[in-house]
Coordinates of C-alpha atoms in Angstrom, one line a residue:
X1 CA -29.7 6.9 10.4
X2 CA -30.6 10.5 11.9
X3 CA -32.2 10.7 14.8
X4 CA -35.4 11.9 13.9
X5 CA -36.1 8.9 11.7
X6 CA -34.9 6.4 14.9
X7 CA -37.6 8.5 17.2
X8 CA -40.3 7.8 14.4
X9 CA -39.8 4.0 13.9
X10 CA -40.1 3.7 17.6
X11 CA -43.1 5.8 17.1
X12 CA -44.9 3.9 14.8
X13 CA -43.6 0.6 16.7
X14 CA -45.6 1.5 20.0
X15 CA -48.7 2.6 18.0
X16 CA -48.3 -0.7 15.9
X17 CA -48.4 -3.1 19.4
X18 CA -50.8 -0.7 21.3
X19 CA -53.1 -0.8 18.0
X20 CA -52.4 -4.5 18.1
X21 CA -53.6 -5.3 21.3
X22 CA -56.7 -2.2 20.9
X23 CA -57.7 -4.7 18.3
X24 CA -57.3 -8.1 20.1
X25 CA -59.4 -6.7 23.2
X26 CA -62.2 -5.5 20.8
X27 CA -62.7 -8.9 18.9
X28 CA -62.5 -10.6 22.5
X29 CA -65.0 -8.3 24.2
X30 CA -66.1 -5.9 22.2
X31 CA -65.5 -1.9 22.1
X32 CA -66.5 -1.1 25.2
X33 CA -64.3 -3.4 26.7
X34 CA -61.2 -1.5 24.7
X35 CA -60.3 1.7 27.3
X36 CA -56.3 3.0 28.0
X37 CA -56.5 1.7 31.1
X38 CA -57.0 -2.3 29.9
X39 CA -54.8 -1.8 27.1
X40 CA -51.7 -0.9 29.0
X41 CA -52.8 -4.1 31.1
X42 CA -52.4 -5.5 28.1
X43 CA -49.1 -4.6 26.6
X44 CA -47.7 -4.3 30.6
X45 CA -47.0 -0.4 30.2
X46 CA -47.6 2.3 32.5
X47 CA -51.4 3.3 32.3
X48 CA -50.3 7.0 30.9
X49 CA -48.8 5.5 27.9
X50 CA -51.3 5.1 25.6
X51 CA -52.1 9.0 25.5
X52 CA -48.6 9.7 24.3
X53 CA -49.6 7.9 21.1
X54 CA -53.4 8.5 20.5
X55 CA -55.2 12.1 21.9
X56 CA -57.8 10.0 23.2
X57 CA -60.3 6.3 22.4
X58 CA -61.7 8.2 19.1
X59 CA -58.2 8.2 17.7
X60 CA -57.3 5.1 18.8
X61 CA -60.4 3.5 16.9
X62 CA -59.8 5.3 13.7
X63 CA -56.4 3.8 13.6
X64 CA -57.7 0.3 13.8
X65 CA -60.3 1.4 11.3
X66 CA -57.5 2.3 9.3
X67 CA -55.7 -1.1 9.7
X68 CA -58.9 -2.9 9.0
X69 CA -59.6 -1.4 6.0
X70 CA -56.2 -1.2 4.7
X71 CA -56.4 -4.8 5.0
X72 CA -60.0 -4.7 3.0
X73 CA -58.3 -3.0 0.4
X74 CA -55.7 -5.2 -0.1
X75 CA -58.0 -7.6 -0.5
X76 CA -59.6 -6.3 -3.3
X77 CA -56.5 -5.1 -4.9
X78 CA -55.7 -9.1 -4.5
X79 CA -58.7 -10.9 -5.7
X80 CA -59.5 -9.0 -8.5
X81 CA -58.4 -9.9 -12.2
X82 CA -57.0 -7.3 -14.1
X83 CA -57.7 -7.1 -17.9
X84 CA -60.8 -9.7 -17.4
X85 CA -64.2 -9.1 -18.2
X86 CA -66.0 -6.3 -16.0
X87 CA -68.4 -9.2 -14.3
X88 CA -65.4 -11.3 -13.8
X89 CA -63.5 -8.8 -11.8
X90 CA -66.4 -7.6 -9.4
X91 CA -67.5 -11.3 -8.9
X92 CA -63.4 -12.3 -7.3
X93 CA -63.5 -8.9 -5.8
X94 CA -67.3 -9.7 -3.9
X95 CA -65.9 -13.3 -3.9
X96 CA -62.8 -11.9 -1.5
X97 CA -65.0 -9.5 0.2
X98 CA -67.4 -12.4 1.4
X99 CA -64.1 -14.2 2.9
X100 CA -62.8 -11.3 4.3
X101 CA -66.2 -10.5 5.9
X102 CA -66.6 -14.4 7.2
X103 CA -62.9 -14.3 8.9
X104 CA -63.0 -11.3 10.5
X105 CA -66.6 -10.3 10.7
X106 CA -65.7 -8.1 14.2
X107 CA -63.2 -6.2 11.7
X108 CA -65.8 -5.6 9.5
X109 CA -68.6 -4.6 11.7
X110 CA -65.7 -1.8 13.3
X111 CA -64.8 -0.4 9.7
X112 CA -68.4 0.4 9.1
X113 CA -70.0 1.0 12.4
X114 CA -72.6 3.4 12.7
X115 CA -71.2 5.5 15.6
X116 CA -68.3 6.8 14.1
X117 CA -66.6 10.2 14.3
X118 CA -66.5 12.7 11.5
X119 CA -63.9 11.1 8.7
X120 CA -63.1 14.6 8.1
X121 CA -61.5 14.7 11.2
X122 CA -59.2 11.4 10.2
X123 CA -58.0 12.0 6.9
X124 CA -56.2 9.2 6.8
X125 CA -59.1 6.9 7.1
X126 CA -60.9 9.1 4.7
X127 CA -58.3 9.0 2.2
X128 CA -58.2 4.6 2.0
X129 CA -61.9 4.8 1.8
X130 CA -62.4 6.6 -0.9
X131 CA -59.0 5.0 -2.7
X132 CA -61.3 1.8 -1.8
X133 CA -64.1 3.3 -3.3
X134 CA -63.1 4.8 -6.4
X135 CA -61.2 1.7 -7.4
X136 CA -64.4 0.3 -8.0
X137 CA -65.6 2.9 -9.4
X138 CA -62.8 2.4 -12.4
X139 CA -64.5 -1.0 -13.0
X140 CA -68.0 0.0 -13.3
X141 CA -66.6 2.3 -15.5
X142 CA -65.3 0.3 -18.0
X143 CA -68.5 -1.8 -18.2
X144 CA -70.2 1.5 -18.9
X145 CA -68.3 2.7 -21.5
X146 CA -68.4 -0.7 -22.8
X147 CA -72.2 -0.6 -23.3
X148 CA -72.7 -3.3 -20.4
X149 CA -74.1 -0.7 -18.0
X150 CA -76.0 2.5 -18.3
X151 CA -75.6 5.1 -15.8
X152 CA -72.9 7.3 -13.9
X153 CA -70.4 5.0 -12.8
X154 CA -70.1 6.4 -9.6
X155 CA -74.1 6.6 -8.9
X156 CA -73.9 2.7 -10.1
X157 CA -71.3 1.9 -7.4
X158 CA -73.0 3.5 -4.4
X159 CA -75.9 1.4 -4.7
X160 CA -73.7 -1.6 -5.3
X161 CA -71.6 -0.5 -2.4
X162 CA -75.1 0.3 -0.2
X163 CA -76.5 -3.5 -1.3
X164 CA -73.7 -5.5 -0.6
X165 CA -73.0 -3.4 2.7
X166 CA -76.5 -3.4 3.6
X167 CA -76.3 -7.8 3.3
X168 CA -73.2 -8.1 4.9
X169 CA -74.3 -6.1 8.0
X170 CA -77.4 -8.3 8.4
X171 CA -75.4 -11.2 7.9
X172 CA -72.4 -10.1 10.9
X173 CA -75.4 -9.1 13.5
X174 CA -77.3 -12.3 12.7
X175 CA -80.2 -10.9 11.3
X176 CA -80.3 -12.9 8.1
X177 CA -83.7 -14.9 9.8
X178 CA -86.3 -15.4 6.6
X179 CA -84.7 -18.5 5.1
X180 CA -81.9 -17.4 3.2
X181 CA -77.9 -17.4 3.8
X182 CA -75.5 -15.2 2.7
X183 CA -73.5 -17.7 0.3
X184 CA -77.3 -18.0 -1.2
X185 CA -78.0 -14.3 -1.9
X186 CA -75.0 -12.9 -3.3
X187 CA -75.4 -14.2 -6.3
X188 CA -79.1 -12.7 -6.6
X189 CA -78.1 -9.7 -5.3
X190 CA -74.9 -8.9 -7.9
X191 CA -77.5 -9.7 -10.7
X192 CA -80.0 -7.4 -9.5
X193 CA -77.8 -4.4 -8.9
X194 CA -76.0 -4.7 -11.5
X195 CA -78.2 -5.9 -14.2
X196 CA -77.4 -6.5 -17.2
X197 CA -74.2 -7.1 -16.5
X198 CA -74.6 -10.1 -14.5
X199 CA -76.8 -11.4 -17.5
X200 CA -74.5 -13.8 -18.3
X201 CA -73.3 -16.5 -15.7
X202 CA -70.1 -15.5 -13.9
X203 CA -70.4 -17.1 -10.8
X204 CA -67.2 -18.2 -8.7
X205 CA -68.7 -18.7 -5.8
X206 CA -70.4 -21.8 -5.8
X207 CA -67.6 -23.8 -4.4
X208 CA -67.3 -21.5 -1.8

């Protein structure tokens, strides 16, 4: 193997344990526990280390956002049912978002945190969230052009995406307090959004 591709795997092998342990500290204690200084603690390297592999703490976050929602991804890719009805897909897909979401709910509050750094500036992380994104879009789609829905697919999906996000970040900060759980207003919330769609019953998430 030449060189060069030697020098990258040991590359991407210190970034992959240096993001590894980046993402430990933060679900333990938060961001602002997460600096170079802990981290090469951590992984018991020199305290210089970690700026070999990330220009500074921006970068290093956007390349656990970057793991975190590769990972979200793949969990839509997995849940969802290709060739089943429109309704059936997006309900696994929310379905596997909601259990993503419960088992890693620090994860999830990183991926979308407010205080984020231009995504122009991580094209990377731009590029899987709008992959993400647009795969949704594709379903929406094919309800519209089946008659189900009416509207722009892609206007459709942003206030789907905005409604689902919107619950799910009240629901990882623990500000769901007015009598309601998330498991009980998914399914009033998929209907609403995406009415008439939901018309029909195509809940799979009431032995969740």
């Amino acid at each position: 193997m030449p060189r060069a591709a030697l020098d990258n795997r040991e590359i991407q092998r210190v970034r992959r344990r240096l993001c590894e342990a980046a993402l430990a500290l933060y679900r333990e204690e938060g961001a602002d526990a997460v600096s170079f200084r802990r981290l090469a603690e951590r992984t018991g390297t020199s305290h210089t280390q970690p700026y070999r592999y990330f220009e500074n703490k921006d970068a290093l976050f956007a390349a656990l956002r970057l793991d975190c929602y590769q990972r979200f991804f793949d969990c839509i890719r997995d849940c969802d049912r290709p060739g089943s009805d429109p309704a059936a897909r997006l309900q696994a897909i929310h379905h596997g978002i909601l259990e993503f979401v419960r088992a890693q709910p620090a994860d999830y509050q990183l991926m979308f945190a407010a205080d984020q750094p231009p995504l122009a500036d991580y094209p990377d992380l731009l590029a899987v969230r709008r992959a993400a994104f647009d795969y949704l879009v594709a379903i929406v789609a094919e309800a519209t052009e089946a008659g189900r829905l009416d509207g722009d697919p892609r206007d459709i999906m942003h206030v789907a995406w905005g409604a689902v996000h919107g619950l799910l970040n009240l629901h990882t900060a623990g500000q769901l307090l007015h009598g309601r759980r998330l498991e009980e207003l998914t399914q009033p919330l998929l209907r609403t959004v995406l009415h008439p769609l939901f018309e029909t019953d195509h809940d799979v998430l009431r032995s969740a």
